[in-house]
Amino acid sequence: MDFNMKKLASDAGIFFTRAVQFTEEKFGQAEKTELDAHFENLLARADSTKNWTEKILRQTEVLLQPNPSARVEEFLYEKLDRKVPSRVTNGELLAQYMAEAASELGPTTPYDRVLLCCPSWS
């Protein structure tokens, strides 16, 4: 095991300097580092893509894992000769999320174009 004390001290110094800068920026005591407008746009787009992907992933998990209580409810309505209340199915909700994500993100990347195509499959 190679233990380099100089590298450790250097890394600790860099970490401390960045922590101080971040804290000063948050408290308004220092000027915030200005980022390129293109980079800001990419950052916002990446956050939006991440949020929509997580939302679609959660809804996909809901779709793949059957809900026993919904099945019991449908069974009871069937046995009681009552009409099952209409509600959005998990597949329709997933398609809706994909369509909303595609419209928000726009057709600029292959991921966005696939999202545009998917709701038509359901």
Short mmCIF file of C-alpha atoms in Angstrom, two decimals:
data_model
loop_
_atom_site.label_atom_id
_atom_site.label_comp_id
_atom_site.label_asym_id
_atom_site.label_seq_id
_atom_site.Cartn_x
_atom_site.Cartn_y
_atom_site.Cartn_z
CA MET A 1 0.00 0.00 0.00
CA ASP A 2 1.56 3.27 -1.15
CA PHE A 3 0.68 6.12 1.20
CA ASN A 4 1.62 9.48 -0.30
CA MET A 5 1.30 12.21 2.33
CA LYS A 6 1.96 15.06 -0.14
CA LYS A 7 -0.87 13.95 -2.41
CA LEU A 8 -3.22 13.55 0.56
CA ALA A 9 -2.38 17.07 1.79
CA SER A 10 -2.83 18.49 -1.72
CA ASP A 11 -6.20 16.80 -2.19
CA ALA A 12 -7.37 17.97 1.24
CA GLY A 13 -6.35 21.54 0.37
CA ILE A 14 -8.23 21.47 -2.91
CA PHE A 15 -11.32 20.03 -1.20
CA PHE A 16 -11.18 22.70 1.53
CA THR A 17 -10.80 25.52 -1.03
CA ARG A 18 -13.79 24.27 -3.04
CA ALA A 19 -15.88 23.86 0.11
CA VAL A 20 -15.10 27.45 1.15
CA GLN A 21 -15.98 28.76 -2.34
CA PHE A 22 -19.25 26.81 -2.41
CA THR A 23 -20.20 28.05 1.06
CA GLU A 24 -19.42 31.67 0.19
CA GLU A 25 -21.46 31.41 -3.01
CA LYS A 26 -24.43 29.98 -1.12
CA PHE A 27 -24.32 32.69 1.56
CA GLY A 28 -23.87 35.41 -1.04
CA GLN A 29 -20.49 36.55 0.26
CA ALA A 30 -18.70 35.79 -2.99
CA GLU A 31 -19.56 36.10 -6.62
CA LYS A 32 -21.08 33.01 -8.06
CA THR A 33 -19.00 31.36 -10.75
CA GLU A 34 -20.57 32.32 -14.05
CA LEU A 35 -21.15 29.39 -16.34
CA ASP A 36 -21.45 29.42 -20.10
CA ALA A 37 -25.06 29.77 -21.30
CA HIS A 38 -24.71 26.63 -23.42
CA PHE A 39 -23.46 24.71 -20.40
CA GLU A 40 -26.37 26.03 -18.28
CA ASN A 41 -28.76 24.84 -21.00
CA LEU A 42 -27.14 21.40 -21.08
CA LEU A 43 -27.28 21.20 -17.28
CA ALA A 44 -30.99 22.06 -17.20
CA ARG A 45 -31.67 19.56 -20.00
CA ALA A 46 -29.74 16.84 -18.16
CA ASP A 47 -31.74 17.47 -14.98
CA SER A 48 -35.01 17.35 -16.88
CA THR A 49 -34.00 14.14 -18.67
CA LYS A 50 -32.97 12.56 -15.36
CA ASN A 51 -36.26 13.49 -13.68
CA TRP A 52 -38.39 12.18 -16.54
CA THR A 53 -36.33 8.98 -16.79
CA GLU A 54 -36.79 8.31 -13.08
CA LYS A 55 -40.53 8.97 -13.35
CA ILE A 56 -40.83 6.62 -16.36
CA LEU A 57 -38.75 3.98 -14.57
CA ARG A 58 -40.99 4.08 -11.48
CA GLN A 59 -44.12 3.80 -13.63
CA THR A 60 -42.58 0.88 -15.55
CA GLU A 61 -41.98 -0.90 -12.24
CA VAL A 62 -45.62 -0.28 -11.28
CA LEU A 63 -46.73 -1.69 -14.63
CA LEU A 64 -44.59 -4.82 -14.30
CA GLN A 65 -45.59 -5.54 -10.69
CA PRO A 66 -49.28 -6.47 -10.61
CA ASN A 67 -51.40 -4.81 -7.95
CA PRO A 68 -53.31 -7.53 -6.06
CA SER A 69 -55.72 -5.07 -4.46
CA ALA A 70 -56.79 -3.74 -7.87
CA ARG A 71 -57.41 -7.30 -9.05
CA VAL A 72 -59.46 -8.09 -5.93
CA GLU A 73 -61.46 -4.91 -6.44
CA GLU A 74 -62.21 -5.82 -10.07
CA PHE A 75 -63.16 -9.34 -8.98
CA LEU A 76 -65.57 -8.03 -6.34
CA TYR A 77 -67.20 -5.62 -8.78
CA GLU A 78 -67.60 -8.51 -11.21
CA LYS A 79 -69.20 -10.78 -8.59
CA LEU A 80 -71.52 -8.01 -7.38
CA ASP A 81 -72.64 -7.34 -10.96
CA ARG A 82 -71.49 -3.75 -10.79
CA LYS A 83 -69.65 -1.71 -13.34
CA VAL A 84 -65.97 -1.33 -12.62
CA PRO A 85 -65.19 2.40 -12.31
CA SER A 86 -63.16 3.61 -15.23
CA ARG A 87 -59.66 4.70 -14.40
CA VAL A 88 -56.40 5.15 -16.21
CA THR A 89 -54.49 1.88 -16.51
CA ASN A 90 -50.82 1.62 -15.62
CA GLY A 91 -49.92 1.18 -19.29
CA GLU A 92 -51.86 4.29 -20.28
CA LEU A 93 -50.20 6.26 -17.50
CA LEU A 94 -46.77 5.10 -18.66
CA ALA A 95 -47.61 6.14 -22.23
CA GLN A 96 -48.79 9.52 -20.94
CA TYR A 97 -45.51 10.04 -19.03
CA MET A 98 -43.53 9.14 -22.15
CA ALA A 99 -45.53 11.55 -24.28
CA GLU A 100 -45.14 14.36 -21.73
CA ALA A 101 -41.41 13.71 -21.46
CA ALA A 102 -41.03 13.70 -25.24
CA SER A 103 -42.92 16.96 -25.61
CA GLU A 104 -40.89 18.65 -22.86
CA LEU A 105 -37.51 17.38 -24.04
CA GLY A 106 -38.11 17.84 -27.77
CA PRO A 107 -37.02 15.61 -30.66
CA THR A 108 -33.31 16.53 -30.61
CA THR A 109 -31.75 13.24 -29.41
CA PRO A 110 -32.43 9.57 -30.17
CA TYR A 111 -33.82 9.15 -26.61
CA ASP A 112 -36.39 11.87 -27.21
CA ARG A 113 -37.40 10.45 -30.60
CA VAL A 114 -37.94 7.00 -29.04
CA LEU A 115 -40.14 8.58 -26.37
CA LEU A 116 -42.23 10.10 -29.14
CA CYS A 117 -42.73 6.67 -30.74
CA CYS A 118 -43.47 4.64 -27.60
CA PRO A 119 -46.96 5.94 -26.68
CA SER A 120 -48.23 4.83 -30.07
CA TRP A 121 -47.20 1.23 -29.24
CA SER A 122 -49.52 0.91 -26.25
#
